[in-house]
């Protein structure tokens, strides 16, 4: 089965600084991959590079068997959609209007929606459970409802791959679990999902693949989640936080305090 997203010897960063190097992995159709790493470790840099909005330092990225650099912007928008967490903007749009923007790779120069486009938009809204709020203004939605709307917009693009940067930021516990279950359901229906997250336990619960950043060497371990957990690399992801990964709970725990012996 051909990988939807594949990298070979990829290094990411900036002109005078490489943040992560020698990244090679592939994501199969219908899978959820979760990127784990400390703030500043390079998660967003990697996601921007994979999304084509930042040039790689070196190496190759392939989408659906074609080099990322060979896609035009319109072609790329038909195979890759991106959801970045942002509380600002779009408040004057309705849910339906916002999701309709996802059809931009397919509409003409005036952005007019065909009947088929409208059916795709309505289905995307229904698929995230927002059908009863289609005509609500974005500014009146909860953070969870707003995030579902952004995911619906990505669905309306009909791309095989969706990349999400911290999709559960700003959400309460129930909202985080709801979004994670939604992403798992989308993968079960054939989409490939790549997301970064600090909500480790629910993210690992829905993941097929983990990408764990070891900041001490600027590299990523990528494998089936059971293999990454067993490797012990998750204990290296947050080296200065005084925490360790507890495989029994699937989450990070505070290290036990050290007691000095009496002299």
CSV table of C-alpha atoms in Angstrom, one decimal:
chain,number,residue,atom,x,y,z
A,1,UNK,CA,0.0,0.0,0.0
A,2,UNK,CA,1.5,3.3,-1.1
A,3,UNK,CA,2.2,5.8,1.6
A,4,UNK,CA,0.2,9.0,1.5
A,5,UNK,CA,3.0,11.0,3.1
A,6,UNK,CA,6.7,9.9,2.9
A,7,UNK,CA,10.0,11.5,3.8
A,8,UNK,CA,13.5,10.5,3.0
A,9,UNK,CA,16.5,12.0,4.8
A,10,UNK,CA,14.5,15.1,5.6
A,11,UNK,CA,16.1,17.9,7.6
A,12,UNK,CA,14.0,21.0,8.6
A,13,UNK,CA,14.9,24.3,10.1
A,14,UNK,CA,16.1,27.7,8.8
A,15,UNK,CA,18.9,29.0,6.6
A,16,UNK,CA,21.5,29.0,9.3
A,17,UNK,CA,20.0,26.4,11.7
A,18,UNK,CA,18.9,22.9,11.3
A,19,UNK,CA,16.3,22.0,13.9
A,20,UNK,CA,15.6,18.3,13.1
A,21,UNK,CA,17.6,16.1,10.8
A,22,UNK,CA,17.6,12.7,9.0
A,23,UNK,CA,13.8,12.2,9.2
A,24,UNK,CA,12.5,9.2,7.2
A,25,UNK,CA,9.0,7.8,7.6
A,26,UNK,CA,5.8,6.9,5.8
A,27,UNK,CA,2.2,7.2,6.7
A,28,UNK,CA,-0.3,4.7,5.2
A,29,UNK,CA,-3.9,5.6,4.2
A,30,UNK,CA,-6.4,5.6,7.0
A,31,UNK,CA,-4.0,6.1,9.8
A,32,UNK,CA,-3.5,8.5,12.7
A,33,UNK,CA,0.0,9.7,13.4
A,34,UNK,CA,0.8,11.8,16.5
A,35,UNK,CA,3.8,14.1,16.8
A,36,UNK,CA,5.1,14.5,20.3
A,37,UNK,CA,7.8,16.9,21.5
A,38,UNK,CA,8.5,19.7,23.9
A,39,UNK,CA,7.8,23.4,23.0
A,40,UNK,CA,10.6,24.6,20.8
A,41,UNK,CA,11.7,21.2,19.7
A,42,UNK,CA,10.6,21.7,16.1
A,43,UNK,CA,7.1,20.3,15.9
A,44,UNK,CA,5.6,23.3,14.1
A,45,UNK,CA,8.7,23.7,11.9
A,46,UNK,CA,8.3,20.1,10.8
A,47,UNK,CA,4.5,20.5,10.2
A,48,UNK,CA,5.0,23.7,8.2
A,49,UNK,CA,7.7,22.0,6.1
A,50,UNK,CA,5.5,18.9,5.4
A,51,UNK,CA,2.6,21.2,4.5
A,52,UNK,CA,4.8,23.0,1.9
A,53,UNK,CA,4.7,26.4,3.6
A,54,UNK,CA,8.4,26.2,4.5
A,55,UNK,CA,11.3,24.9,2.5
A,56,UNK,CA,13.2,21.9,3.8
A,57,UNK,CA,16.9,22.2,4.6
A,58,UNK,CA,17.5,19.0,2.7
A,59,UNK,CA,15.9,15.6,1.9
A,60,UNK,CA,12.7,14.7,0.1
A,61,UNK,CA,9.0,14.8,0.9
A,62,UNK,CA,6.5,12.8,-1.2
A,63,UNK,CA,2.7,13.1,-1.2
A,64,UNK,CA,0.7,10.4,-2.8
A,65,UNK,CA,3.8,9.2,-4.7
A,66,UNK,CA,4.7,12.6,-6.1
A,67,UNK,CA,7.4,15.0,-4.8
A,68,UNK,CA,6.0,17.9,-2.8
A,69,UNK,CA,8.0,20.4,-4.8
A,70,UNK,CA,6.3,19.3,-8.0
A,71,UNK,CA,2.8,20.3,-6.9
A,72,UNK,CA,1.3,23.6,-7.9
A,73,UNK,CA,-0.5,25.4,-5.1
A,74,UNK,CA,-3.9,24.4,-6.5
A,75,UNK,CA,-2.8,20.8,-6.9
A,76,UNK,CA,-1.4,20.7,-3.4
A,77,UNK,CA,-4.7,21.9,-2.0
A,78,UNK,CA,-6.4,18.9,-3.5
A,79,UNK,CA,-4.2,16.4,-1.6
A,80,UNK,CA,-3.3,18.2,1.6
A,81,UNK,CA,-5.4,20.3,4.0
A,82,UNK,CA,-4.1,22.0,7.1
A,83,UNK,CA,-5.8,23.0,10.4
A,84,UNK,CA,-3.9,25.4,12.6
A,85,UNK,CA,-5.4,26.3,15.9
A,86,UNK,CA,-6.4,30.0,16.0
A,87,UNK,CA,-9.0,31.7,18.1
A,88,UNK,CA,-9.0,34.9,16.0
A,89,UNK,CA,-10.6,35.8,12.7
A,90,UNK,CA,-13.6,34.6,10.8
A,91,UNK,CA,-16.1,35.6,13.4
A,92,UNK,CA,-18.3,37.3,10.8
A,93,UNK,CA,-18.7,34.1,8.7
A,94,UNK,CA,-21.3,31.4,9.3
A,95,UNK,CA,-20.2,27.8,9.7
A,96,UNK,CA,-21.5,27.0,6.2
A,97,UNK,CA,-19.6,30.0,4.7
A,98,UNK,CA,-16.4,29.0,6.5
A,99,UNK,CA,-16.6,25.4,5.4
A,100,UNK,CA,-17.4,26.5,1.8
A,101,UNK,CA,-13.9,28.0,1.7
A,102,UNK,CA,-12.6,24.5,1.6
A,103,UNK,CA,-13.9,24.1,-1.9
A,104,UNK,CA,-11.6,26.8,-3.3
A,105,UNK,CA,-9.3,24.4,-5.2
A,106,UNK,CA,-12.3,23.2,-7.2
A,107,UNK,CA,-14.3,26.4,-7.9
A,108,UNK,CA,-13.8,28.8,-10.7
A,109,UNK,CA,-12.2,32.2,-10.5
A,110,UNK,CA,-15.3,33.7,-8.9
A,111,UNK,CA,-15.6,31.0,-6.3
A,112,UNK,CA,-19.1,30.0,-7.2
A,113,UNK,CA,-20.3,26.8,-5.7
A,114,UNK,CA,-22.0,24.2,-7.8
A,115,UNK,CA,-24.8,22.0,-6.4
A,116,UNK,CA,-22.2,19.2,-6.0
A,117,UNK,CA,-20.0,21.6,-4.0
A,118,UNK,CA,-22.8,22.5,-1.7
A,119,UNK,CA,-23.6,18.8,-1.1
A,120,UNK,CA,-19.9,18.2,-0.2
A,121,UNK,CA,-20.0,21.2,2.2
A,122,UNK,CA,-23.2,20.0,3.9
A,123,UNK,CA,-21.8,16.5,4.2
A,124,UNK,CA,-18.5,17.8,5.8
A,125,UNK,CA,-20.6,19.8,8.3
A,126,UNK,CA,-22.7,16.8,9.1
A,127,UNK,CA,-19.6,14.5,9.4
A,128,UNK,CA,-18.3,16.7,12.3
A,129,UNK,CA,-21.6,16.9,14.0
A,130,UNK,CA,-22.3,20.5,13.2
A,131,UNK,CA,-25.4,20.2,10.9
A,132,UNK,CA,-27.7,21.9,13.5
A,133,UNK,CA,-25.3,24.9,13.7
A,134,UNK,CA,-24.6,25.4,10.0
A,135,UNK,CA,-26.0,29.0,10.0
A,136,UNK,CA,-24.5,30.1,13.3
A,137,UNK,CA,-21.8,32.8,13.2
A,138,UNK,CA,-18.3,31.5,14.1
A,139,UNK,CA,-18.0,34.2,16.7
A,140,UNK,CA,-20.9,32.7,18.7
A,141,UNK,CA,-19.4,29.1,18.8
A,142,UNK,CA,-17.6,27.4,21.6
A,143,UNK,CA,-13.9,26.6,21.1
A,144,UNK,CA,-14.8,23.0,20.4
A,145,UNK,CA,-17.5,23.9,17.9
A,146,UNK,CA,-15.1,26.3,16.1
A,147,UNK,CA,-12.4,23.6,15.9
A,148,UNK,CA,-14.9,21.1,14.4
A,149,UNK,CA,-15.8,23.8,11.8
A,150,UNK,CA,-12.1,24.1,10.8
A,151,UNK,CA,-11.9,20.3,10.5
A,152,UNK,CA,-15.1,20.4,8.4
A,153,UNK,CA,-13.4,22.9,6.1
A,154,UNK,CA,-10.5,20.6,5.7
A,155,UNK,CA,-12.9,17.7,4.9
A,156,UNK,CA,-14.6,19.9,2.2
A,157,UNK,CA,-11.2,20.0,0.4
A,158,UNK,CA,-11.5,16.2,0.0
A,159,UNK,CA,-7.8,15.7,0.6
A,160,UNK,CA,-6.3,12.3,1.5
A,161,UNK,CA,-4.1,13.9,4.2
A,162,UNK,CA,-5.1,16.4,6.9
A,163,UNK,CA,-2.3,18.0,9.1
A,164,UNK,CA,-3.4,19.6,12.4
A,165,UNK,CA,-1.2,21.6,14.7
A,166,UNK,CA,-2.4,21.3,18.4
A,167,UNK,CA,-6.1,20.7,17.5
A,168,UNK,CA,-7.1,20.4,21.1
A,169,UNK,CA,-5.5,23.6,22.4
A,170,UNK,CA,-8.0,25.8,24.4
A,171,UNK,CA,-10.4,22.9,24.8
A,172,UNK,CA,-11.7,21.4,28.1
A,173,UNK,CA,-11.3,17.7,28.8
A,174,UNK,CA,-14.6,16.7,27.2
A,175,UNK,CA,-13.8,18.8,24.1
A,176,UNK,CA,-10.3,17.2,23.7
A,177,UNK,CA,-11.7,13.7,23.9
A,178,UNK,CA,-14.4,14.6,21.4
A,179,UNK,CA,-11.9,16.0,18.8
A,180,UNK,CA,-9.6,13.0,19.2
A,181,UNK,CA,-12.6,10.6,18.7
A,182,UNK,CA,-13.6,12.6,15.6
A,183,UNK,CA,-10.1,12.4,14.1
A,184,UNK,CA,-10.0,8.6,14.7
A,185,UNK,CA,-13.3,8.3,13.0
A,186,UNK,CA,-12.1,10.2,10.0
A,187,UNK,CA,-9.1,8.0,9.7
A,188,UNK,CA,-11.3,4.9,9.9
A,189,UNK,CA,-13.2,6.3,6.9
A,190,UNK,CA,-10.0,6.6,4.9
A,191,UNK,CA,-8.3,9.9,5.7
A,192,UNK,CA,-4.7,10.0,6.9
A,193,UNK,CA,-4.3,12.3,9.9
A,194,UNK,CA,-1.1,13.8,11.2
A,195,UNK,CA,-1.3,16.0,14.3
A,196,UNK,CA,0.8,17.4,17.0
A,197,UNK,CA,-0.5,17.3,20.5
A,198,UNK,CA,0.3,17.9,24.2
A,199,UNK,CA,-2.7,15.9,25.2
A,200,UNK,CA,-0.6,12.8,25.3
A,201,UNK,CA,-3.0,10.1,26.7
A,202,UNK,CA,-6.0,10.7,24.4
A,203,UNK,CA,-3.7,11.3,21.4
A,204,UNK,CA,-1.8,8.0,22.0
A,205,UNK,CA,-5.1,6.2,22.5
A,206,UNK,CA,-6.3,7.0,18.9
A,207,UNK,CA,-2.8,6.9,17.3
A,208,UNK,CA,-1.5,4.2,15.0
A,209,UNK,CA,1.9,5.8,14.7
A,210,UNK,CA,4.0,8.0,17.0
A,211,UNK,CA,6.6,10.5,15.9
A,212,UNK,CA,8.6,11.4,19.1
A,213,UNK,CA,11.2,14.1,19.0
A,214,UNK,CA,14.4,13.5,21.0
A,215,UNK,CA,15.7,17.1,21.4
A,216,UNK,CA,19.1,16.0,22.7
A,217,UNK,CA,20.0,14.8,19.2
A,218,UNK,CA,17.5,16.7,17.0
A,219,UNK,CA,16.0,13.5,15.6
A,220,UNK,CA,12.6,11.8,15.5
A,221,UNK,CA,11.7,8.2,16.2
A,222,UNK,CA,8.8,7.1,14.1
A,223,UNK,CA,7.1,3.7,14.3
A,224,UNK,CA,3.9,1.9,15.4
A,225,UNK,CA,3.0,3.4,18.8
A,226,UNK,CA,3.6,0.1,20.7
A,227,UNK,CA,7.2,0.1,19.4
A,228,UNK,CA,7.9,3.8,20.2
A,229,UNK,CA,6.5,3.3,23.7
A,230,UNK,CA,8.6,0.2,24.3
A,231,UNK,CA,11.7,1.9,23.0
A,232,UNK,CA,11.8,4.4,26.0
A,233,UNK,CA,12.3,7.4,23.7
A,234,UNK,CA,9.3,9.1,25.2
A,235,UNK,CA,11.2,9.6,28.4
A,236,UNK,CA,13.6,11.8,26.3
A,237,UNK,CA,11.0,14.1,24.8
A,238,UNK,CA,10.8,16.5,27.8
A,239,UNK,CA,14.3,16.3,29.4
A,240,UNK,CA,14.0,19.3,31.6
A,241,UNK,CA,10.4,18.8,32.9
A,242,UNK,CA,11.1,16.3,35.6
A,243,UNK,CA,8.6,13.8,34.2
A,244,UNK,CA,8.7,10.3,32.9
A,245,UNK,CA,6.4,8.3,30.6
A,246,UNK,CA,4.1,5.8,32.4
A,247,UNK,CA,3.3,3.1,29.9
A,248,UNK,CA,0.5,1.7,32.1
A,249,UNK,CA,-1.5,4.9,31.9
A,250,UNK,CA,-0.2,6.1,28.5
A,251,UNK,CA,0.7,9.5,29.9
A,252,UNK,CA,3.5,11.4,31.5
A,253,UNK,CA,3.9,11.5,35.3
A,254,UNK,CA,5.9,13.7,37.6
A,255,UNK,CA,9.2,12.1,38.8
A,256,UNK,CA,9.3,11.1,42.4
A,257,UNK,CA,11.1,13.6,44.5
A,258,UNK,CA,14.6,12.7,45.6
A,259,UNK,CA,15.3,12.7,49.4
A,260,UNK,CA,18.7,13.6,50.7
A,261,UNK,CA,20.1,11.2,53.3
A,262,UNK,CA,20.7,12.6,56.7
A,263,UNK,CA,24.4,13.0,57.4
